[in-house]
PDB file of C-alpha atoms in Angstrom:
ATOM      1  CA  MET A   1     -45.457 -42.388   9.575  1.00  0.00           C
ATOM      2  CA  GLU A   2     -45.481 -41.189  13.094  1.00  0.00           C
ATOM      3  CA  ALA A   3     -41.793 -40.502  12.814  1.00  0.00           C
ATOM      4  CA  MET A   4     -42.429 -38.530   9.657  1.00  0.00           C
ATOM      5  CA  LYS A   5     -45.225 -36.567  11.363  1.00  0.00           C
ATOM      6  CA  ILE A   6     -42.990 -35.820  14.275  1.00  0.00           C
ATOM      7  CA  SER A   7     -40.222 -34.824  11.908  1.00  0.00           C
ATOM      8  CA  ALA A   8     -42.569 -32.620   9.917  1.00  0.00           C
ATOM      9  CA  LYS A   9     -43.921 -31.069  13.089  1.00  0.00           C
ATOM     10  CA  THR A  10     -40.430 -30.478  14.295  1.00  0.00           C
ATOM     11  CA  HIS A  11     -39.541 -28.881  10.976  1.00  0.00           C
ATOM     12  CA  GLU A  12     -42.664 -26.718  11.147  1.00  0.00           C
ATOM     13  CA  GLU A  13     -41.921 -25.682  14.694  1.00  0.00           C
ATOM     14  CA  SER A  14     -38.351 -24.978  13.686  1.00  0.00           C
ATOM     15  CA  ALA A  15     -39.557 -22.848  10.801  1.00  0.00           C
ATOM     16  CA  ASN A  16     -41.973 -20.991  13.060  1.00  0.00           C
ATOM     17  CA  SER A  17     -39.245 -20.562  15.624  1.00  0.00           C
ATOM     18  CA  SER A  18     -36.889 -19.241  12.956  1.00  0.00           C
ATOM     19  CA  HIS A  19     -39.551 -16.832  11.736  1.00  0.00           C
ATOM     20  CA  ASN A  20     -40.288 -15.630  15.236  1.00  0.00           C
ATOM     21  CA  GLY A  21     -36.566 -15.277  15.904  1.00  0.00           C
ATOM     22  CA  SER A  22     -36.136 -13.221  12.767  1.00  0.00           C
ATOM     23  CA  SER A  23     -39.082 -11.070  13.792  1.00  0.00           C
ATOM     24  CA  SER A  24     -37.652 -10.561  17.278  1.00  0.00           C
ATOM     25  CA  SER A  25     -34.269  -9.822  15.801  1.00  0.00           C
ATOM     26  CA  LEU A  26     -35.828  -7.277  13.450  1.00  0.00           C
ATOM     27  CA  LYS A  27     -37.721  -5.669  16.290  1.00  0.00           C
ATOM     28  CA  MET A  28     -34.522  -5.509  18.332  1.00  0.00           C
ATOM     29  CA  GLU A  29     -32.621  -3.990  15.425  1.00  0.00           C
ATOM     30  CA  ASN A  30     -35.387  -1.467  14.847  1.00  0.00           C
ATOM     31  CA  GLY A  31     -35.375  -0.643  18.550  1.00  0.00           C
ATOM     32  CA  MET A  32     -31.613  -0.233  18.625  1.00  0.00           C
ATOM     33  CA  THR A  33     -31.735   1.946  15.501  1.00  0.00           C
ATOM     34  CA  HIS A  34     -34.468   4.095  17.027  1.00  0.00           C
ATOM     35  CA  GLY A  35     -32.433   4.383  20.236  1.00  0.00           C
ATOM     36  CA  ILE A  36     -29.311   5.403  18.353  1.00  0.00           C
ATOM     37  CA  TYR A  37     -31.196   8.070  16.402  1.00  0.00           C
ATOM     38  CA  ALA A  38     -32.879   9.296  19.582  1.00  0.00           C
ATOM     39  CA  LYS A  39     -29.521   9.488  21.323  1.00  0.00           C
ATOM     40  CA  MET A  40     -28.002  11.337  18.369  1.00  0.00           C
ATOM     41  CA  ALA A  41     -30.919  13.765  18.318  1.00  0.00           C
ATOM     42  CA  LYS A  42     -30.576  14.318  22.060  1.00  0.00           C
ATOM     43  CA  GLU A  43     -26.842  14.900  21.739  1.00  0.00           C
ATOM     44  CA  LYS A  44     -27.474  17.311  18.878  1.00  0.00           C
ATOM     45  CA  LEU A  45     -30.039  19.144  20.999  1.00  0.00           C
ATOM     46  CA  ASN A  46     -27.636  19.258  23.943  1.00  0.00           C
ATOM     47  CA  ALA A  47     -24.892  20.572  21.668  1.00  0.00           C
ATOM     48  CA  SER A  48     -27.278  23.226  20.394  1.00  0.00           C
ATOM     49  CA  HIS A  49     -28.183  24.228  23.955  1.00  0.00           C
ATOM     50  CA  LEU A  50     -24.496  24.256  24.901  1.00  0.00           C
ATOM     51  CA  ALA A  51     -23.632  26.484  21.943  1.00  0.00           C
ATOM     52  CA  GLU A  52     -26.509  28.788  22.862  1.00  0.00           C
ATOM     53  CA  ARG A  53     -25.302  28.970  26.477  1.00  0.00           C
ATOM     54  CA  ILE A  54     -21.735  29.708  25.334  1.00  0.00           C
ATOM     55  CA  ASN A  55     -22.983  32.484  23.046  1.00  0.00           C
ATOM     56  CA  SER A  56     -25.149  33.838  25.860  1.00  0.00           C
ATOM     57  CA  THR A  57     -22.167  33.786  28.236  1.00  0.00           C
ATOM     58  CA  GLU A  58     -19.988  35.582  25.697  1.00  0.00           C
ATOM     59  CA  ARG A  59     -22.682  38.234  25.218  1.00  0.00           C
ATOM     60  CA  LEU A  60     -22.983  38.666  28.975  1.00  0.00           C
ATOM     61  CA  LYS A  61     -19.200  39.006  29.339  1.00  0.00           C
ATOM     62  CA  LYS A  62     -19.150  41.594  26.554  1.00  0.00           C
ATOM     63  CA  GLU A  63     -22.032  43.559  28.099  1.00  0.00           C
ATOM     64  CA  SER A  64     -20.395  43.404  31.544  1.00  0.00           C
ATOM     65  CA  THR A  65     -17.099  44.619  30.115  1.00  0.00           C
ATOM     66  CA  GLU A  66     -18.853  47.475  28.321  1.00  0.00           C
ATOM     67  CA  HIS A  67     -20.753  48.334  31.524  1.00  0.00           C
ATOM     68  CA  LEU A  68     -17.581  48.372  33.617  1.00  0.00           C
ATOM     69  CA  SER A  69     -15.869  50.440  30.962  1.00  0.00           C
ATOM     70  CA  HIS A  70     -18.748  52.902  31.138  1.00  0.00           C
ATOM     71  CA  LEU A  71     -18.436  53.121  34.915  1.00  0.00           C
ATOM     72  CA  GLU A  72     -14.699  53.692  34.735  1.00  0.00           C
ATOM     73  CA  ASP A  73     -14.847  56.213  31.918  1.00  0.00           C
ATOM     74  CA  GLY A  74     -18.124  57.858  32.896  1.00  0.00           C
ATOM     75  CA  PRO A  75     -18.602  61.388  34.165  1.00  0.00           C
ATOM     76  CA  ARG A  76     -17.410  60.598  37.699  1.00  0.00           C
ATOM     77  CA  ARG A  77     -14.016  59.747  36.282  1.00  0.00           C
ATOM     78  CA  SER A  78     -13.756  62.985  34.360  1.00  0.00           C
ATOM     79  CA  THR A  79     -10.168  63.991  33.745  1.00  0.00           C
ATOM     80  CA  SER A  80     -11.143  67.638  33.371  1.00  0.00           C
ATOM     81  CA  GLU A  81      -8.746  69.913  35.210  1.00  0.00           C
ATOM     82  CA  ASP A  82     -11.774  71.696  36.710  1.00  0.00           C
ATOM     83  CA  ALA A  83     -13.300  68.454  38.046  1.00  0.00           C
ATOM     84  CA  GLU A  84     -14.348  68.865  41.696  1.00  0.00           C
ATOM     85  CA  LEU A  85     -14.124  66.241  44.410  1.00  0.00           C
ATOM     86  CA  PHE A  86     -17.738  67.082  45.279  1.00  0.00           C
ATOM     87  CA  ASP A  87     -20.230  69.712  44.175  1.00  0.00           C
ATOM     88  CA  THR A  88     -19.261  73.078  45.699  1.00  0.00           C
ATOM     89  CA  ALA A  89     -22.914  74.146  45.438  1.00  0.00           C
ATOM     90  CA  ILE A  90     -23.764  72.192  48.589  1.00  0.00           C
ATOM     91  CA  LEU A  91     -21.632  74.631  50.601  1.00  0.00           C
ATOM     92  CA  LYS A  92     -23.873  77.507  49.530  1.00  0.00           C
ATOM     93  CA  ASP A  93     -26.911  75.761  51.011  1.00  0.00           C
ATOM     94  CA  LEU A  94     -25.500  75.307  54.520  1.00  0.00           C
ATOM     95  CA  GLU A  95     -27.497  77.025  57.262  1.00  0.00           C
ATOM     96  CA  PHE A  96     -24.737  79.409  58.313  1.00  0.00           C
ATOM     97  CA  ALA A  97     -24.059  80.785  54.794  1.00  0.00           C
ATOM     98  CA  LYS A  98     -24.696  84.375  55.921  1.00  0.00           C
ATOM     99  CA  THR A  99     -21.802  84.210  58.384  1.00  0.00           C
ATOM    100  CA  LEU A 100     -19.182  83.447  55.746  1.00  0.00           C
ATOM    101  CA  ASN A 101     -18.536  87.127  55.077  1.00  0.00           C
ATOM    102  CA  GLU A 102     -18.212  87.999  58.751  1.00  0.00           C
ATOM    103  CA  ARG A 103     -14.777  86.499  59.435  1.00  0.00           C
ATOM    104  CA  GLY A 104     -12.713  89.500  60.486  1.00  0.00           C
ATOM    105  CA  GLU A 105     -11.514  91.530  57.519  1.00  0.00           C
ATOM    106  CA  ILE A 106     -11.374  88.543  55.172  1.00  0.00           C
ATOM    107  CA  SER A 107     -13.793  88.660  52.260  1.00  0.00           C
ATOM    108  CA  ILE A 108     -14.784  85.062  51.603  1.00  0.00           C
ATOM    109  CA  SER A 109     -17.775  83.180  50.237  1.00  0.00           C
ATOM    110  CA  PRO A 110     -18.346  79.890  48.429  1.00  0.00           C
ATOM    111  CA  ALA A 111     -17.153  80.096  44.810  1.00  0.00           C
ATOM    112  CA  THR A 112     -17.565  83.859  44.383  1.00  0.00           C
ATOM    113  CA  SER A 113     -15.012  84.835  41.774  1.00  0.00           C
ATOM    114  CA  GLU A 114     -14.672  88.485  42.739  1.00  0.00           C
ATOM    115  CA  ASP A 115     -13.592  87.701  46.318  1.00  0.00           C
ATOM    116  CA  SER A 116      -9.899  87.546  47.190  1.00  0.00           C
ATOM    117  CA  LEU A 117     -10.497  84.218  48.971  1.00  0.00           C
ATOM    118  CA  VAL A 118     -12.846  81.520  47.753  1.00  0.00           C
ATOM    119  CA  LEU A 119     -14.190  78.572  49.723  1.00  0.00           C
ATOM    120  CA  ARG A 120     -14.823  75.554  47.475  1.00  0.00           C
ATOM    121  CA  ALA A 121     -14.293  71.840  46.865  1.00  0.00           C
ATOM    122  CA  LEU A 122     -10.850  70.476  46.026  1.00  0.00           C
ATOM    123  CA  ARG A 123     -10.206  70.377  42.273  1.00  0.00           C
ATOM    124  CA  ARG A 124      -8.088  68.083  40.149  1.00  0.00           C
ATOM    125  CA  SER A 125      -6.043  71.097  39.062  1.00  0.00           C
ATOM    126  CA  ASP A 126      -5.173  72.130  42.628  1.00  0.00           C
ATOM    127  CA  TYR A 127      -1.919  70.236  42.381  1.00  0.00           C
ATOM    128  CA  HIS A 128      -0.723  73.279  40.428  1.00  0.00           C
ATOM    129  CA  LEU A 129      -1.947  75.649  43.156  1.00  0.00           C
ATOM    130  CA  GLU A 130       0.559  74.411  45.736  1.00  0.00           C
ATOM    131  CA  TYR A 131      -1.896  72.100  47.472  1.00  0.00           C
ATOM    132  CA  MET A 132       0.737  69.514  48.370  1.00  0.00           C
ATOM    133  CA  GLU A 133       3.027  72.251  49.669  1.00  0.00           C
ATOM    134  CA  LEU A 134       0.204  73.338  51.970  1.00  0.00           C
ATOM    135  CA  LEU A 135      -0.247  69.796  53.312  1.00  0.00           C
ATOM    136  CA  SER A 136       3.495  69.590  53.943  1.00  0.00           C
ATOM    137  CA  GLN A 137       3.011  72.326  56.553  1.00  0.00           C
ATOM    138  CA  LEU A 138       0.817  69.862  58.462  1.00  0.00           C
ATOM    139  CA  THR A 139       2.605  66.528  58.119  1.00  0.00           C
ATOM    140  CA  VAL A 140       4.940  64.417  55.983  1.00  0.00           C
ATOM    141  CA  VAL A 141       3.579  64.111  52.434  1.00  0.00           C
ATOM    142  CA  GLY A 142       6.459  62.450  50.580  1.00  0.00           C
ATOM    143  CA  ALA A 143       7.311  62.913  46.912  1.00  0.00           C
ATOM    144  CA  VAL A 144       3.853  63.114  45.328  1.00  0.00           C
ATOM    145  CA  THR A 145       3.962  63.585  41.553  1.00  0.00           C
ATOM    146  CA  GLN A 146       1.147  65.125  39.532  1.00  0.00           C
ATOM    147  CA  ASP A 147       0.238  61.679  38.192  1.00  0.00           C
ATOM    148  CA  MET A 148       0.044  60.241  41.725  1.00  0.00           C
ATOM    149  CA  PHE A 149      -2.100  63.160  42.862  1.00  0.00           C
ATOM    150  CA  GLU A 150      -4.519  62.837  39.951  1.00  0.00           C
ATOM    151  CA  LYS A 151      -4.908  59.067  40.359  1.00  0.00           C
ATOM    152  CA  ARG A 152      -5.718  59.472  44.049  1.00  0.00           C
ATOM    153  CA  PHE A 153      -8.097  62.343  43.283  1.00  0.00           C
ATOM    154  CA  ASP A 154      -9.924  60.235  40.671  1.00  0.00           C
ATOM    155  CA  SER A 155     -10.164  57.302  43.078  1.00  0.00           C
ATOM    156  CA  MET A 156     -11.610  59.491  45.840  1.00  0.00           C
ATOM    157  CA  ARG A 157     -14.027  61.130  43.421  1.00  0.00           C
ATOM    158  CA  ARG A 158     -15.379  57.751  42.304  1.00  0.00           C
ATOM    159  CA  ALA A 159     -16.182  56.972  45.953  1.00  0.00           C
ATOM    160  CA  GLU A 160     -19.080  59.388  45.690  1.00  0.00           C
ATOM    161  CA  GLY A 161     -20.376  60.723  48.998  1.00  0.00           C
ATOM    162  CA  SER A 162     -17.303  59.633  50.973  1.00  0.00           C
ATOM    163  CA  TYR A 163     -14.716  62.424  50.678  1.00  0.00           C
ATOM    164  CA  TYR A 164     -15.338  66.144  51.130  1.00  0.00           C
ATOM    165  CA  THR A 165     -12.074  68.071  50.964  1.00  0.00           C
ATOM    166  CA  ILE A 166     -12.834  71.756  51.456  1.00  0.00           C
ATOM    167  CA  VAL A 167     -10.210  74.280  50.387  1.00  0.00           C
ATOM    168  CA  ILE A 168      -9.685  78.031  50.546  1.00  0.00           C
ATOM    169  CA  GLU A 169      -8.204  79.470  47.372  1.00  0.00           C
ATOM    170  CA  GLU A 170      -6.293  82.730  47.518  1.00  0.00           C
ATOM    171  CA  LYS A 171      -6.668  84.738  44.293  1.00  0.00           C
ATOM    172  CA  LEU A 172      -4.451  87.708  45.165  1.00  0.00           C
ATOM    173  CA  PRO A 173      -1.549  88.416  45.183  1.00  0.00           C
ATOM    174  CA  LYS A 174      -1.298  85.013  43.453  1.00  0.00           C
ATOM    175  CA  ARG A 175      -3.459  81.952  43.048  1.00  0.00           C
ATOM    176  CA  ARG A 176      -2.746  79.206  45.576  1.00  0.00           C
ATOM    177  CA  ILE A 177      -4.521  77.030  48.132  1.00  0.00           C
ATOM    178  CA  VAL A 178      -4.092  78.495  51.619  1.00  0.00           C
ATOM    179  CA  GLY A 179      -6.441  76.337  53.679  1.00  0.00           C
ATOM    180  CA  SER A 180      -7.863  72.825  53.659  1.00  0.00           C
ATOM    181  CA  ALA A 181      -9.903  70.374  55.722  1.00  0.00           C
ATOM    182  CA  THR A 182     -11.310  66.962  54.827  1.00  0.00           C
ATOM    183  CA  LEU A 183     -14.578  65.447  56.016  1.00  0.00           C
ATOM    184  CA  VAL A 184     -14.639  61.662  55.552  1.00  0.00           C
ATOM    185  CA  ILE A 185     -18.040  59.962  55.638  1.00  0.00           C
ATOM    186  CA  GLU A 186     -18.181  56.359  56.865  1.00  0.00           C
ATOM    187  CA  GLN A 187     -21.144  54.140  56.019  1.00  0.00           C
ATOM    188  CA  LYS A 188     -22.292  51.955  58.924  1.00  0.00           C
ATOM    189  CA  PHE A 189     -24.537  48.959  59.486  1.00  0.00           C
ATOM    190  CA  ILE A 190     -25.217  50.085  63.058  1.00  0.00           C
ATOM    191  CA  ARG A 191     -27.912  52.580  64.062  1.00  0.00           C
ATOM    192  CA  ALA A 192     -30.109  51.592  61.128  1.00  0.00           C
ATOM    193  CA  THR A 193     -27.291  51.967  58.552  1.00  0.00           C
ATOM    194  CA  ALA A 194     -26.184  55.371  59.799  1.00  0.00           C
ATOM    195  CA  LEU A 195     -23.419  57.686  58.595  1.00  0.00           C
ATOM    196  CA  ARG A 196     -20.505  58.781  60.745  1.00  0.00           C
ATOM    197  CA  GLY A 197     -18.173  61.711  59.972  1.00  0.00           C
ATOM    198  CA  ARG A 198     -14.460  62.258  60.638  1.00  0.00           C
ATOM    199  CA  VAL A 199     -12.678  65.589  60.248  1.00  0.00           C
ATOM    200  CA  GLU A 200      -9.060  65.210  59.144  1.00  0.00           C
ATOM    201  CA  ASP A 201      -6.066  67.154  57.807  1.00  0.00           C
ATOM    202  CA  VAL A 202      -7.089  70.655  58.891  1.00  0.00           C
ATOM    203  CA  VAL A 203      -4.377  73.105  57.852  1.00  0.00           C
ATOM    204  CA  VAL A 204      -3.968  76.830  57.107  1.00  0.00           C
ATOM    205  CA  HIS A 205      -0.989  78.283  55.262  1.00  0.00           C
ATOM    206  CA  ARG A 206       1.551  79.862  57.601  1.00  0.00           C
ATOM    207  CA  ASP A 207       1.100  83.206  55.808  1.00  0.00           C
ATOM    208  CA  ARG A 208      -2.628  83.224  56.558  1.00  0.00           C
ATOM    209  CA  ARG A 209      -2.730  82.045  60.156  1.00  0.00           C
ATOM    210  CA  GLY A 210      -4.400  84.250  62.727  1.00  0.00           C
ATOM    211  CA  GLN A 211      -7.156  85.270  60.294  1.00  0.00           C
ATOM    212  CA  ASP A 212      -9.809  82.787  61.491  1.00  0.00           C
ATOM    213  CA  LEU A 213      -9.539  80.633  58.371  1.00  0.00           C
ATOM    214  CA  GLY A 214      -9.058  77.526  60.509  1.00  0.00           C
ATOM    215  CA  LYS A 215     -12.267  78.363  62.363  1.00  0.00           C
ATOM    216  CA  LEU A 216     -14.076  78.790  59.075  1.00  0.00           C
ATOM    217  CA  LEU A 217     -12.893  75.400  57.800  1.00  0.00           C
ATOM    218  CA  MET A 218     -13.891  73.678  61.040  1.00  0.00           C
ATOM    219  CA  GLU A 219     -17.315  75.273  61.090  1.00  0.00           C
ATOM    220  CA  VAL A 220     -17.953  74.313  57.481  1.00  0.00           C
ATOM    221  CA  ALA A 221     -16.805  70.696  57.979  1.00  0.00           C
ATOM    222  CA  THR A 222     -18.881  70.324  61.157  1.00  0.00           C
ATOM    223  CA  VAL A 223     -22.094  71.816  59.765  1.00  0.00           C
ATOM    224  CA  LEU A 224     -21.624  69.855  56.533  1.00  0.00           C
ATOM    225  CA  SER A 225     -21.403  66.566  58.443  1.00  0.00           C
ATOM    226  CA  LYS A 226     -24.708  67.346  60.152  1.00  0.00           C
ATOM    227  CA  SER A 227     -26.282  68.420  56.864  1.00  0.00           C
ATOM    228  CA  LEU A 228     -25.257  65.108  55.251  1.00  0.00           C
ATOM    229  CA  GLY A 229     -27.037  63.167  58.011  1.00  0.00           C
ATOM    230  CA  CYS A 230     -24.167  61.909  60.179  1.00  0.00           C
ATOM    231  CA  TYR A 231     -25.219  60.736  63.631  1.00  0.00           C
ATOM    232  CA  LYS A 232     -21.874  61.944  64.986  1.00  0.00           C
ATOM    233  CA  VAL A 233     -18.610  63.508  63.851  1.00  0.00           C
ATOM    234  CA  SER A 234     -15.195  63.152  65.474  1.00  0.00           C
ATOM    235  CA  LEU A 235     -11.549  64.112  65.098  1.00  0.00           C
ATOM    236  CA  GLU A 236      -8.152  63.414  66.645  1.00  0.00           C
ATOM    237  CA  CYS A 237      -5.919  66.218  67.851  1.00  0.00           C
ATOM    238  CA  LYS A 238      -2.946  67.079  70.048  1.00  0.00           C
ATOM    239  CA  ASP A 239      -3.538  68.102  73.662  1.00  0.00           C
ATOM    240  CA  ARG A 240      -2.755  71.757  72.950  1.00  0.00           C
ATOM    241  CA  LEU A 241      -5.549  71.909  70.347  1.00  0.00           C
ATOM    242  CA  VAL A 242      -8.358  70.510  72.502  1.00  0.00           C
ATOM    243  CA  GLU A 243      -9.460  74.009  73.500  1.00  0.00           C
ATOM    244  CA  PHE A 244      -9.536  75.169  69.880  1.00  0.00           C
ATOM    245  CA  TYR A 245     -11.738  72.307  68.684  1.00  0.00           C
ATOM    246  CA  SER A 246     -14.033  72.545  71.702  1.00  0.00           C
ATOM    247  CA  GLN A 247     -15.283  75.867  70.242  1.00  0.00           C
ATOM    248  CA  PHE A 248     -17.182  73.831  67.656  1.00  0.00           C
ATOM    249  CA  GLY A 249     -18.826  71.456  70.116  1.00  0.00           C
ATOM    250  CA  TYR A 250     -16.192  68.698  70.139  1.00  0.00           C
ATOM    251  CA  GLN A 251     -15.555  67.093  73.522  1.00  0.00           C
ATOM    252  CA  VAL A 252     -13.050  64.691  75.003  1.00  0.00           C
ATOM    253  CA  ASP A 253     -14.991  61.470  75.597  1.00  0.00           C
ATOM    254  CA  PRO A 254     -14.095  60.144  79.093  1.00  0.00           C
ATOM    255  CA  GLY A 255     -13.422  56.428  79.185  1.00  0.00           C
ATOM    256  CA  ASN A 256     -12.687  56.212  75.460  1.00  0.00           C
ATOM    257  CA  ASN A 257      -9.142  56.273  74.146  1.00  0.00           C
ATOM    258  CA  TYR A 258      -7.630  56.935  70.750  1.00  0.00           C
ATOM    259  CA  MET A 259      -5.308  54.041  69.930  1.00  0.00           C
ATOM    260  CA  MET A 260      -3.307  53.254  66.818  1.00  0.00           C
ATOM    261  CA  GLN A 261      -0.590  51.079  65.357  1.00  0.00           C
ATOM    262  CA  ARG A 262       1.746  52.907  62.981  1.00  0.00           C
ATOM    263  CA  PHE A 263       3.268  50.838  60.164  1.00  0.00           C
ATOM    264  CA  HIS A 264       5.165  53.630  58.394  1.00  0.00           C
ATOM    265  CA  GLU A 265       6.446  57.068  59.328  1.00  0.00           C
TER     266      GLU A 265
END
């Protein structure tokens, strides 16, 4: 009897154990199933977020491309033949404007069409007015095609506030550029983010020398640099021209030397 009781008890315990095992197994399976579904849902959510991020990135790339395209094709990149390197109107506002008609017998004023000579900003169309031929009377210019000229003009024009090439246009007996000077504005971190000016490439056509046009160009470039807020303006010149440039307040700076390294002639 005792053996039977023990056997029955053992059977009962075995049954209970089997039931508990099945219950644990079911709980484990349910837990695993829940985990799998949770993982799948998480992966689906991550995939959704990833797709959203990809779409957002594509939109951003498209907007950036459109923005860059707008900058490149905007008004500052105008291919109009009359496009100016800078606004000629700023020359009319310079303090010495009344002196522009007092240069010997030369009638000249900023952008006044009836005058025989006109002082203005360089234009994209000036390639056709012998501008490169004028520069060749100053230095070596090389074989500059119209396309090369226009690309460089457009590049300089996009650098707004950096290049001020002032020209004198002769209207009679024929239209051509007979004088030019360039004021380059450098942006600095020093002196509370100051501006510094450099006067370069001052030239007057050989047929118009001796008529004070060089003085006019220098005065305009110098006063313009001050008007734009430069803390100083400088230039480089040959020894024989030191006296000429000193008329406009330029001085040789003792202790400082102009040095260079030339890579091409």
